[in-house]
Short mmCIF file of C-alpha atoms in Angstrom, two decimals:
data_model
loop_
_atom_site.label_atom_id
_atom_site.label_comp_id
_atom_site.label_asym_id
_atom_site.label_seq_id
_atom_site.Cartn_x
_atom_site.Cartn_y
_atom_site.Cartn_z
CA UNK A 1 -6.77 38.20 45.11
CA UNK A 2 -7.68 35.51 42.45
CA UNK A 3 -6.70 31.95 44.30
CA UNK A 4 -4.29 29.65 41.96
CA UNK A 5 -6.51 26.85 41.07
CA UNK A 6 -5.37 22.83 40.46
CA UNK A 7 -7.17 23.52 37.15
CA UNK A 8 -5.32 26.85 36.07
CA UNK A 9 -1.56 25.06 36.86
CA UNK A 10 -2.80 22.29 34.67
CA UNK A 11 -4.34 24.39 32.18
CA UNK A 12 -0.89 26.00 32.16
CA UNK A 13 1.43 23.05 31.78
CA UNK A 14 -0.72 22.05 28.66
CA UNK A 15 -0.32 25.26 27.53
CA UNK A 16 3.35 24.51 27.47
CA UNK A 17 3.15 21.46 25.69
CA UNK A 18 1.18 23.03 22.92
CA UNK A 19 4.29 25.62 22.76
CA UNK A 20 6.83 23.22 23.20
CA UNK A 21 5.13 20.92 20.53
CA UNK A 22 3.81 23.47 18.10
CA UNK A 23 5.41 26.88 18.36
CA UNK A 24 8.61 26.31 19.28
CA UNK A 25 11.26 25.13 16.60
CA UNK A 26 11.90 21.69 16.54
CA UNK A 27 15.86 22.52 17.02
CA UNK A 28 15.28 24.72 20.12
CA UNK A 29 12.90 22.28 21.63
CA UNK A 30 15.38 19.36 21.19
CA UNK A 31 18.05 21.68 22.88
CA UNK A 32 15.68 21.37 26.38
CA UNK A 33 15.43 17.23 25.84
CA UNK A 34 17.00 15.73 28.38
CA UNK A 35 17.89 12.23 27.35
CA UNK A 36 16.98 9.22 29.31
CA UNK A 37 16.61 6.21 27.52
CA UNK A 38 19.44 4.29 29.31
CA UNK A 39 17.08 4.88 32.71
CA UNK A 40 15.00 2.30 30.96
CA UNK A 41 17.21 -0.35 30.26
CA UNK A 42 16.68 -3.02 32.90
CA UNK A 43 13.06 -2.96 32.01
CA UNK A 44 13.42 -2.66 27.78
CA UNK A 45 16.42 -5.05 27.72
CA UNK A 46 14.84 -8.70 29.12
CA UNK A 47 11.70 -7.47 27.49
CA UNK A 48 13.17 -6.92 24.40
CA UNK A 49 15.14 -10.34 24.82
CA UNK A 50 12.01 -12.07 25.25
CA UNK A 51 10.07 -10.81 22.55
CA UNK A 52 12.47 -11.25 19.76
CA UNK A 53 12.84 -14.99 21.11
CA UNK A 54 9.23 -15.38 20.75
CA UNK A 55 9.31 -13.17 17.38
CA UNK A 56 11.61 -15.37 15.74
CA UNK A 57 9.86 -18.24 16.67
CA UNK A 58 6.44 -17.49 15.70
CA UNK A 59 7.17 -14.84 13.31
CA UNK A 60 9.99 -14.58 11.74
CA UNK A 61 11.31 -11.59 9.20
CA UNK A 62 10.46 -12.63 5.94
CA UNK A 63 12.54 -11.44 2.94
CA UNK A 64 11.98 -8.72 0.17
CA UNK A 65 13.61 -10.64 -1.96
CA UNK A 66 11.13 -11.84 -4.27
CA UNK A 67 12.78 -13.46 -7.18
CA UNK A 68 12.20 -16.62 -9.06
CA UNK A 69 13.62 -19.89 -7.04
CA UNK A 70 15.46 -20.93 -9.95
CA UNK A 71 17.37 -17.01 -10.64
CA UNK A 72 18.35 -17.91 -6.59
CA UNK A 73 19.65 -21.16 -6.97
CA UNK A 74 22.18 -20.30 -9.89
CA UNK A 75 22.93 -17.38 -7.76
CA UNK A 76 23.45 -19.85 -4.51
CA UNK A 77 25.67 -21.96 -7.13
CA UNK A 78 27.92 -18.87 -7.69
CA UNK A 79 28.47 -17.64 -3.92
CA UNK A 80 28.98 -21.10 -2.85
CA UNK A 81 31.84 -21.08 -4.96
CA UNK A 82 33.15 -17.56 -3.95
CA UNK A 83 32.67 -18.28 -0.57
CA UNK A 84 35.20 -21.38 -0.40
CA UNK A 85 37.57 -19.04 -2.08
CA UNK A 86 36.67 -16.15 0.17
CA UNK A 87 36.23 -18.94 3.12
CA UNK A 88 40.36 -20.17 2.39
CA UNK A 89 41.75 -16.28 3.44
CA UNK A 90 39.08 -16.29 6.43
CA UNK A 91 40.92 -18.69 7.99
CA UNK A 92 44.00 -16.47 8.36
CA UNK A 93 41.51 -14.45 10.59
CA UNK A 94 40.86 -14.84 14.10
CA UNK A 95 38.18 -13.45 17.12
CA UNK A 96 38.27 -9.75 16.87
CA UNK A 97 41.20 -9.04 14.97
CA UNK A 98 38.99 -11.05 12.38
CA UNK A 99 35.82 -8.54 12.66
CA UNK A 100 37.97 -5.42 12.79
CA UNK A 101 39.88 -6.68 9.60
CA UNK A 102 36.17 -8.09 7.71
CA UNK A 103 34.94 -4.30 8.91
CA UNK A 104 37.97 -2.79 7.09
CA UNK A 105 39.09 0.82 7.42
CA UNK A 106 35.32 1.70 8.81
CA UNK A 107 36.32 -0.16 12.00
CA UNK A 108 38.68 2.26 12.75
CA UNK A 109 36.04 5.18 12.75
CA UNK A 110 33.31 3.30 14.77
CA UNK A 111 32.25 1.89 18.34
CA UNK A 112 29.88 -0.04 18.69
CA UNK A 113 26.42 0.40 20.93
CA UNK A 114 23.69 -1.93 21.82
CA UNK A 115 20.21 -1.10 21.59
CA UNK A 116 18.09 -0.47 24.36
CA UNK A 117 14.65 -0.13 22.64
CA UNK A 118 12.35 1.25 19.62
CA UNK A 119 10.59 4.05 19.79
CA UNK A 120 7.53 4.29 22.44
CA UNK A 121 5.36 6.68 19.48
CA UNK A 122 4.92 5.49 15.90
CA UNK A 123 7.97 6.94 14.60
CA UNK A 124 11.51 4.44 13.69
CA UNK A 125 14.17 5.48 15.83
CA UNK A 126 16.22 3.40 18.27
CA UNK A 127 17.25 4.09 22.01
CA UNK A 128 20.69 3.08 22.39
CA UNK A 129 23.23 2.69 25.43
CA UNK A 130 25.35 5.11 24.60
CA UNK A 131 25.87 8.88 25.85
CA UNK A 132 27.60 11.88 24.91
CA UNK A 133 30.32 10.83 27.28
CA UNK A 134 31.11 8.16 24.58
CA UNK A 135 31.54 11.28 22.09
CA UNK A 136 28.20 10.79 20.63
CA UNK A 137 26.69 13.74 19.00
CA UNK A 138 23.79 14.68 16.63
CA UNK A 139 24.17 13.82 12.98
CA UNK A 140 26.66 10.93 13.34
CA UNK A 141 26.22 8.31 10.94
CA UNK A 142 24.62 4.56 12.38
CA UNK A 143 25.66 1.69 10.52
CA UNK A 144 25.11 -2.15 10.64
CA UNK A 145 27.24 -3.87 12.95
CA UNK A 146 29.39 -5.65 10.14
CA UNK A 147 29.31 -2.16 8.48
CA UNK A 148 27.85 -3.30 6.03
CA UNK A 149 25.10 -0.66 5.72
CA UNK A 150 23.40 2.82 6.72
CA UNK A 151 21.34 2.57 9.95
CA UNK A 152 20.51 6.31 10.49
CA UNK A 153 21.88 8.92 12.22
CA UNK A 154 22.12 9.94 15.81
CA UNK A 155 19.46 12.76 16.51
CA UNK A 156 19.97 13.26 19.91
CA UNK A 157 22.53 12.33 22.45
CA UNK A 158 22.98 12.76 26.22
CA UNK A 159 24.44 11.91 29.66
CA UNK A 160 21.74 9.54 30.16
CA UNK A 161 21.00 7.93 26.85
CA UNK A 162 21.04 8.41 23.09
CA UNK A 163 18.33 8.42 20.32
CA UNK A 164 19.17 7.19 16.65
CA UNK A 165 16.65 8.09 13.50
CA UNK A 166 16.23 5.46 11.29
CA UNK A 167 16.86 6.02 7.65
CA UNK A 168 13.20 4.68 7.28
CA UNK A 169 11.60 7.39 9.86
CA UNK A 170 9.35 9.54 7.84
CA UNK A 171 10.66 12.21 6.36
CA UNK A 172 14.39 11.21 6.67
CA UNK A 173 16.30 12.16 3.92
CA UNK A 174 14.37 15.35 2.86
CA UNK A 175 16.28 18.61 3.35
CA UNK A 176 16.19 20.07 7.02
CA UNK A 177 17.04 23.44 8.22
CA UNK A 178 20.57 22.84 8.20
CA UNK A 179 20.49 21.62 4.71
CA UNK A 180 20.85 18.09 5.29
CA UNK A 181 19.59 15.46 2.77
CA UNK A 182 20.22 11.55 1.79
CA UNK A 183 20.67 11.16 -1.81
CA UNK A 184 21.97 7.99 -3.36
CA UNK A 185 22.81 6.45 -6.39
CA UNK A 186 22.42 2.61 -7.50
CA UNK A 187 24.43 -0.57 -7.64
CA UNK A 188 23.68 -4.09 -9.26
CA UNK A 189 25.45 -7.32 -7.85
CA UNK A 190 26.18 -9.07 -11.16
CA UNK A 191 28.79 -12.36 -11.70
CA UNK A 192 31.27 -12.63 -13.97
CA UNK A 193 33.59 -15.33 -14.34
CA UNK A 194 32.32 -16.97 -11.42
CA UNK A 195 32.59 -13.60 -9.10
CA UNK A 196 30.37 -11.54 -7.70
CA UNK A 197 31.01 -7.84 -8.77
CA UNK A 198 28.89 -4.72 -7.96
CA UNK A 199 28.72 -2.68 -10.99
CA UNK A 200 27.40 0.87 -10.87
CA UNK A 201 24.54 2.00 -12.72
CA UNK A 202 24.01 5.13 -14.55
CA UNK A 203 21.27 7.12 -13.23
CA UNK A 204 21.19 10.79 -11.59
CA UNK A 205 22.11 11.27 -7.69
CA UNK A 206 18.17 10.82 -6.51
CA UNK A 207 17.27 11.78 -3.09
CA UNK A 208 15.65 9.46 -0.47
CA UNK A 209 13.32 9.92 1.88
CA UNK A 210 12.17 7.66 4.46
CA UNK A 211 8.30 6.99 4.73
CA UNK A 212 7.58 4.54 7.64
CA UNK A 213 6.91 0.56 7.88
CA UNK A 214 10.81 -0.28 7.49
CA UNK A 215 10.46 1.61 3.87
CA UNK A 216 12.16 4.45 1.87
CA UNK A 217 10.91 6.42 -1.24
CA UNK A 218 12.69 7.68 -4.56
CA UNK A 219 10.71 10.30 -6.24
CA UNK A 220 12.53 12.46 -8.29
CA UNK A 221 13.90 10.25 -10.61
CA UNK A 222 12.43 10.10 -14.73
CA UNK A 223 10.89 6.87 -16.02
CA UNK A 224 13.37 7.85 -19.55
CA UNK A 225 16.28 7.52 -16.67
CA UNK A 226 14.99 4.57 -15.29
CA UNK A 227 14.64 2.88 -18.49
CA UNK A 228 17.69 4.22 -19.93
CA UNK A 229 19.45 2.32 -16.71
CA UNK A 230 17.56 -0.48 -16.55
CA UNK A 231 16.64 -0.10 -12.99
CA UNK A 232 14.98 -3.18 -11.54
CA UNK A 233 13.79 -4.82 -8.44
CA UNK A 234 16.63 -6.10 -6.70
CA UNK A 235 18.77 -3.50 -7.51
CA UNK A 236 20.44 -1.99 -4.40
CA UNK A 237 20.30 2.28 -3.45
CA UNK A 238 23.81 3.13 -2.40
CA UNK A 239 24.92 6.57 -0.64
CA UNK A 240 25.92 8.88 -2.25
CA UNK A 241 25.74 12.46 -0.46
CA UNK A 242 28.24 15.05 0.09
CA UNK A 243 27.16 15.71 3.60
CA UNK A 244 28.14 12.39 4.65
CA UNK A 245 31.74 11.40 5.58
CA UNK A 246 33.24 10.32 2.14
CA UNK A 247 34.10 7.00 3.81
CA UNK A 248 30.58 5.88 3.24
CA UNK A 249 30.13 6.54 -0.34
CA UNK A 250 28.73 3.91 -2.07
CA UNK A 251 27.53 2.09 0.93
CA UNK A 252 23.96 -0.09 1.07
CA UNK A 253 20.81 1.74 1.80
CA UNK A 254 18.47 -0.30 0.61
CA UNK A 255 16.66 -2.74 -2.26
CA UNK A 256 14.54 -1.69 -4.82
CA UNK A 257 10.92 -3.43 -3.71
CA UNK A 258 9.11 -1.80 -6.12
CA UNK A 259 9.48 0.61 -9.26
CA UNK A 260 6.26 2.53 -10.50
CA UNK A 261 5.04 5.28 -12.39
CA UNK A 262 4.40 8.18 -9.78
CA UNK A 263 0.62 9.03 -9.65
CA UNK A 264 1.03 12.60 -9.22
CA UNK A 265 4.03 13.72 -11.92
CA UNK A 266 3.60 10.71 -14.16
CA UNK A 267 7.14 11.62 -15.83
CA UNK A 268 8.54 10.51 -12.16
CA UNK A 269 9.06 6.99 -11.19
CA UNK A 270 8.38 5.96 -7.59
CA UNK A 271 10.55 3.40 -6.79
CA UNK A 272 10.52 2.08 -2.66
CA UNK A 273 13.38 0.79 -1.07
CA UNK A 274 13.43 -1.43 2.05
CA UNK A 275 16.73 -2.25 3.77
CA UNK A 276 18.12 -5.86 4.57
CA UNK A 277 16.66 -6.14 7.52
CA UNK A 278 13.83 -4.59 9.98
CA UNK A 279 16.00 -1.67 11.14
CA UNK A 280 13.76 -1.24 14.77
CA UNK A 281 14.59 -4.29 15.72
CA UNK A 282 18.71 -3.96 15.11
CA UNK A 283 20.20 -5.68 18.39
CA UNK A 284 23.37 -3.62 17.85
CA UNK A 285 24.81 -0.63 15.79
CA UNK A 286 27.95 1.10 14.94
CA UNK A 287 28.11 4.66 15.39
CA UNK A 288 31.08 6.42 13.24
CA UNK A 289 32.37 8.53 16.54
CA UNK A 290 35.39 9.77 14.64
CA UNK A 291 36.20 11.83 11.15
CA UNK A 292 38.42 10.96 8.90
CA UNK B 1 -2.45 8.40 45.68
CA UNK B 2 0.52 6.59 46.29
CA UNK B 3 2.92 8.40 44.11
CA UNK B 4 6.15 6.14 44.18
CA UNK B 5 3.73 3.17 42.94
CA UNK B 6 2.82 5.53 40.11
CA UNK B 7 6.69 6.22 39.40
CA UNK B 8 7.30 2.77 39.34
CA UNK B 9 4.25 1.55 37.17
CA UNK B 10 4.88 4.74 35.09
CA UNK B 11 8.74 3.18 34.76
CA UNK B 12 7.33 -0.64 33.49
CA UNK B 13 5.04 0.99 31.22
CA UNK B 14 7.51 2.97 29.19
CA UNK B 15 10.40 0.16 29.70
CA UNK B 16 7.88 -2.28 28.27
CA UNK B 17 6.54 0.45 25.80
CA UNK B 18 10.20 0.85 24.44
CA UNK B 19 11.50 -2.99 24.79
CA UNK B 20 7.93 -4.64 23.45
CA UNK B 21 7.02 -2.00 20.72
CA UNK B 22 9.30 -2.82 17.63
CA UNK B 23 8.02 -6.83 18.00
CA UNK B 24 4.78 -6.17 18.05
CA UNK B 25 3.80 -3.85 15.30
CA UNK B 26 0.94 -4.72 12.99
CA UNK B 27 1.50 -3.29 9.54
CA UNK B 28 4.06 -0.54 11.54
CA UNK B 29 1.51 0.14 13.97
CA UNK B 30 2.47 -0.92 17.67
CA UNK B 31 0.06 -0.79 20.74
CA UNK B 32 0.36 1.77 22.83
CA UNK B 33 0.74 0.37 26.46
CA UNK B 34 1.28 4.00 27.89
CA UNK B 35 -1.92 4.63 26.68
CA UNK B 36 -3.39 2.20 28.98
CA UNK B 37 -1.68 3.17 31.55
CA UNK B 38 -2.89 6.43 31.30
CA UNK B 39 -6.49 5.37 31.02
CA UNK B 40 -6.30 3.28 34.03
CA UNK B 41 -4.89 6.50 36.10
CA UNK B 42 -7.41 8.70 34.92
CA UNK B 43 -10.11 5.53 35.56
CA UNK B 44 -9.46 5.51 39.30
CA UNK B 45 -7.20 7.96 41.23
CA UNK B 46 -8.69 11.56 42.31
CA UNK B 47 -9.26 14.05 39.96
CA UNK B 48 -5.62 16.50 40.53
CA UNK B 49 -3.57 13.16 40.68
CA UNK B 50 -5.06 11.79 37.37
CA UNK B 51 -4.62 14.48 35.04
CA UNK B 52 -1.50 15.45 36.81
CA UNK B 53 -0.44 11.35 36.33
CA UNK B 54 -1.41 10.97 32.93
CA UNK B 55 0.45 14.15 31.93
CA UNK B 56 3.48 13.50 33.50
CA UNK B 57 3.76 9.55 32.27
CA UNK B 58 3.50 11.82 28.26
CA UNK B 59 5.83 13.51 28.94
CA UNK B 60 8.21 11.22 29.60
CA UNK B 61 7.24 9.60 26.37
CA UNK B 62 7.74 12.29 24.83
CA UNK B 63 11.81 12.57 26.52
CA UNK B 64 12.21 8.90 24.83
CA UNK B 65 10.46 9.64 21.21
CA UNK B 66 11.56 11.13 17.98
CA UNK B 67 8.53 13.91 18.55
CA UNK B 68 8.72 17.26 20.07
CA UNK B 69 8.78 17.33 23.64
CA UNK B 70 5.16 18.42 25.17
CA UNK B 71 3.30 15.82 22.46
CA UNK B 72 2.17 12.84 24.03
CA UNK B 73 1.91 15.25 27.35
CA UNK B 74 -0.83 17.54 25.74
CA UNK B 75 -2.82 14.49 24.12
CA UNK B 76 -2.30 12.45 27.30
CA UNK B 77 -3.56 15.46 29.54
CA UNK B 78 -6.23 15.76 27.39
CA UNK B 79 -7.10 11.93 27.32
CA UNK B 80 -7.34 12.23 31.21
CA UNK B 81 -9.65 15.45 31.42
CA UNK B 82 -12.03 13.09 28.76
CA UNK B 83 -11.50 10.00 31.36
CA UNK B 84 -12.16 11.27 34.02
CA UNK B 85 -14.97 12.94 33.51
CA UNK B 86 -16.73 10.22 31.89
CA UNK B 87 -15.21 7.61 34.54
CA UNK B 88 -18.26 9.18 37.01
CA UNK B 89 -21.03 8.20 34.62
CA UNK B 90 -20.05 4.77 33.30
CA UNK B 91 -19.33 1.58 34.70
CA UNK B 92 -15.52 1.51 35.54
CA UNK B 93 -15.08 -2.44 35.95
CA UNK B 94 -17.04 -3.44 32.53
CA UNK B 95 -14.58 -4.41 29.75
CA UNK B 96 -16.30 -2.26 27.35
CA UNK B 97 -15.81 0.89 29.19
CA UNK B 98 -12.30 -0.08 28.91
CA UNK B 99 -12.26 -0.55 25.14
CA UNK B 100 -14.78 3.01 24.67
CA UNK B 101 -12.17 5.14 26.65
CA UNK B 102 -9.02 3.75 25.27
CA UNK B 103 -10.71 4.00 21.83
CA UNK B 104 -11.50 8.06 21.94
CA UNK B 105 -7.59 8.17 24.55
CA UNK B 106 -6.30 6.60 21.07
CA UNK B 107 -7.89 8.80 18.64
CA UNK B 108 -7.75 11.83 20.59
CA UNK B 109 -3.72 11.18 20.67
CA UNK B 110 -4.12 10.13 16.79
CA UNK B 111 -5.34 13.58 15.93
CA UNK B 112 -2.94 15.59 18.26
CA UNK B 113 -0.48 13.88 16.56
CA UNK B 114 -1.66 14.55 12.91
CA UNK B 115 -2.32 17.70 14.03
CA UNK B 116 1.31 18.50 14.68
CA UNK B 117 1.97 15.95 11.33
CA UNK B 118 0.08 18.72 9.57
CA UNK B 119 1.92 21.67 10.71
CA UNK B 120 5.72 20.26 11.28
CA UNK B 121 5.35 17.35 8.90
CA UNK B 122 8.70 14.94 9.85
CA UNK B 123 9.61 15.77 6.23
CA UNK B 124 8.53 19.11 4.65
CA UNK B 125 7.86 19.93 1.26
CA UNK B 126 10.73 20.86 -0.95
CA UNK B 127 11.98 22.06 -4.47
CA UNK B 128 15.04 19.65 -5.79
CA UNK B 129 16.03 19.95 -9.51
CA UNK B 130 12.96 22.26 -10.50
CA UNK B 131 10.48 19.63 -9.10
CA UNK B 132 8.35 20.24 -6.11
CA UNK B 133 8.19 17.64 -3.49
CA UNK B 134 5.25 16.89 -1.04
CA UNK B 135 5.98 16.90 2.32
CA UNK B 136 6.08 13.51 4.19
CA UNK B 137 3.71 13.00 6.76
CA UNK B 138 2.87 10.05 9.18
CA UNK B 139 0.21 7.57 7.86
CA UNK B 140 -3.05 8.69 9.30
CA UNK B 141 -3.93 4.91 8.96
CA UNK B 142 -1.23 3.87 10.71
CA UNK B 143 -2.15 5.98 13.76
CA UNK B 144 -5.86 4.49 13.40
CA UNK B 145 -4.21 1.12 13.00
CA UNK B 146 -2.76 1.91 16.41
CA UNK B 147 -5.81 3.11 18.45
CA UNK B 148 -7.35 -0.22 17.35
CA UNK B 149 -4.98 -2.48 18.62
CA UNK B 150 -4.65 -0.15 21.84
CA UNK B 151 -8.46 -0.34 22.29
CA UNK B 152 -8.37 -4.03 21.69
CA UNK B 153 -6.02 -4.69 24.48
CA UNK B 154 -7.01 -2.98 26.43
CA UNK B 155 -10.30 -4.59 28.12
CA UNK B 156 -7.68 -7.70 29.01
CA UNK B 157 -4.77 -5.01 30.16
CA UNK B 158 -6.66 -3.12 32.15
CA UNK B 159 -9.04 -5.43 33.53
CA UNK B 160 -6.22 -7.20 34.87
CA UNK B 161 -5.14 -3.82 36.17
CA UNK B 162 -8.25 -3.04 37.95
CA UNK B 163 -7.33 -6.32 39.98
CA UNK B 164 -4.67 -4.97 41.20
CA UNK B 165 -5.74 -1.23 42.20
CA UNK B 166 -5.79 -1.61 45.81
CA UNK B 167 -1.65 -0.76 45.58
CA UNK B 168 -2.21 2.07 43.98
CA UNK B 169 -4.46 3.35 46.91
CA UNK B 170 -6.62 6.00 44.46
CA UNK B 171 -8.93 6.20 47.62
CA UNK B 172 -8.31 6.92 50.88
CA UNK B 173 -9.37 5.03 53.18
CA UNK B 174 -12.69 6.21 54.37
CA UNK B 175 -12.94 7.04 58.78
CA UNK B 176 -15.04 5.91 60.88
CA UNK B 177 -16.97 8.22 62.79
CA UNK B 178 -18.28 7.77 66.26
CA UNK B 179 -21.16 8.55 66.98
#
């Protein structure tokens, strides 16, 4: 009788890894992930605490807003007015009541989860404290905490813990088995009369697709259309996809950092898109837990 | 062996994987402090417990990552079989040994990963509007960038590791025999 070696159980349980990572479907081998991030919080959380303390001292985010200092300071001239008007009805609002009204009808659709932790691999995706207890489940969309913006989406939730994508993971946005994509369309902040209005600019529905380092990609969209528009940096990407709740149409995704002729289809632009802010290191996020 | 040390080293590691990680990132590339962990297992404890250790502390990476589960457990596994085997012929205490091993642990996980990249890129190739799109993989770079910064770190992480083995008890302690 052949004896069952250490080396043959090992040689087995890699043999299950390399099914698990490379045979199997990536939606059947999700189905067998237990979730555990929230195991990890009272080591991730002070950690975390400390290192963004000594990351915004030392190192602190720097903008991709790279226009000329003089285009911000009329700009600064203009919101300073707006925001004494806009400051006058703030007053009327007060501690919560206040962010619940400033997050508008979205408020009523969300809760609100703080974040445990970035991903351990290379990959952007965020370990919140959250479970499916709380009603979280996969494909819910993650948004800033003021609602201001798309986060992601939550790819995987569980008793013990809950795993957001990023909208800049690579490869978010392109179509998936189940069909879903991100596809957007493009807004430019513009004053008039003293007011800041978003005005919407004329270009096809373009899809998104995140590529890594806090970044997201537009290819699909003509340099004629692009010119025709008048697509610049600065320019914000908006949402605009069916499969989302309706609720978030025209929501930010992101500013145009860069706008270039694609190297490969030359008729293409490839324009990048970064978000406001470094999405991995998000203290907080809503997730939209209920429909409309 | 002791095995609830392991747990609970095993535990730090990933907390501090998952808390330090997004602050720490050089051009998107973060260090990977599992990595180490694993390389200091498979450095010092017996041959079953290390590549049984190092497998088990990837595949709880893997539970906590946006991969497929079985991932960082394969290229960790593998990453031990290398270690240990070449932890009987070099000098475990020098602080190059620390940076070779954690060098090949780091691109040994950076092709697994491509590997996989390759087959089930995160975003596949597609057709919108007529126009075919390429598929979206990770940055090969960026997973280069990574191994660097792991091997870098890695002659102060786990040389101050190494200091602190004797909890770990790798080795039994050896009898005495009367004569």
């Amino acid at each position: 009788m052949p004896h069952l070696r250490f080396q043959h159980v090992f040689a087995g349980l890699l043999l299950m890894s390399v099914v698990t990572a490379f045979v199997l479907p990536v939606k059947y081998s999700n189905r067998t992930h237990p979730e555990i991030q929230a195991l990890f919080a009272p080591v991730s959380v002070p950690v975390r605490a400390i290192a963004r303390r000594i990351h915004d001292a030392v190192a602190p985010d720097s903008s991709s807003d790279h226009r000329a200092d003089d285009d911000i300071r009329r700009e600064n001239q203009l919101l300073r007015s707006e925001l004494s008007r806009v400051g006058e009805q703030l007053h009327t609002l007060e501690g919560q009541v206040a962010a619940k009204k400033e997050l508008g009808t979205l408020g009523e659709y969300t809760t609100k989860f703080s974040v445990i932790g970035g991903d351990p691999g290379l990959r952007e995706s965020l370990q919140i404290r959250g479970s499916s207890l709380e009603g979280l489940k996969e494909h819910m969309p993650v948004l800033y905490t003021d609602g201001s913006g798309i986060v992601g989406e939550v790819q995987r939730a569980g008793v013990a813990g809950a795993q957001i994508r990023l909208i800049t993971d690579a490869g978010f946005g392109s179509r998936d088995a189940a069909g879903y994509t991100l596809r957007a369309g493009f807004k430019r902040y513009v004053t008039e009369n003293g007011q800041v209005k978003a005005v919407t600019l004329k270009t096809p529905q373009v899809l998104v697709q995140g590529v890594g380092k806090n970044q997201m990609v537009i290819r699909l969209l003509p340099m004629d259309a692009v010119t025709a528009a008048g697509l610049r940096v600065g320019d914000v990407a908006v949402l605009d996809e069916a499969n989302w709740p309706p609720i978030l149409k025209g929501i930010y995704l992101g500013t145009i950092t860069s706008i270039e002729k694609s190297k490969a289809t030359p008729q293409f632009a490839e324009i990048f898109v970064e978000p406001q802010k470094a999405l991995i290191r998000l203290r907080e996020v809503l997730v939209m837990t209920k429909s409309e | 062996m002791r095995w609830f040390i392991y747990f609970i080293f095993a535990y730090i590691c990933l907390g501090l994987q998952i808390g330090l990680s997004p602050y720490v990132r050089y051009q998107g590339a973060a260090p990977n402090f599992t990595l180490l962990a694993v390389i200091f297992i498979a450095l010092n404890a017996p041959r079953d417990a290390a590549w049984l250790g190092a497998f088990g502390i990837g595949l709880i990476q893997d539970l906590l990552s946006a991969q497929p589960p079985g991932l960082y457990g394969l290229a960790y596994g593998l990453t031990a079989v290398f270690v240990y085997g070449a932890g009987q012929v070099v000098y475990r205490e020098h602080p190059l040994t620390h940076f070779s091993l954690t060098l090949v642990g780091g691109l040994l996980t950076m092709f697994i990963l491509l590997l996989h990249g390759w087959i089930h890129p995160p975003g596949p190739s597609s057709v919108e509007g007529g126009v075919k799109l390429p598929a979206i993989r990770m940055s090969p770079m960026l997973l280069f960038t990574s191994a660097i910064y792991t091997a870098v770190l890695a002659p102060i992480a786990i040389g101050i590791l190494q200091r602190m083995k004797g909890i770990f008890a790798f080795r039994p302690p050896r009898r005495k025999v009367k004569m």
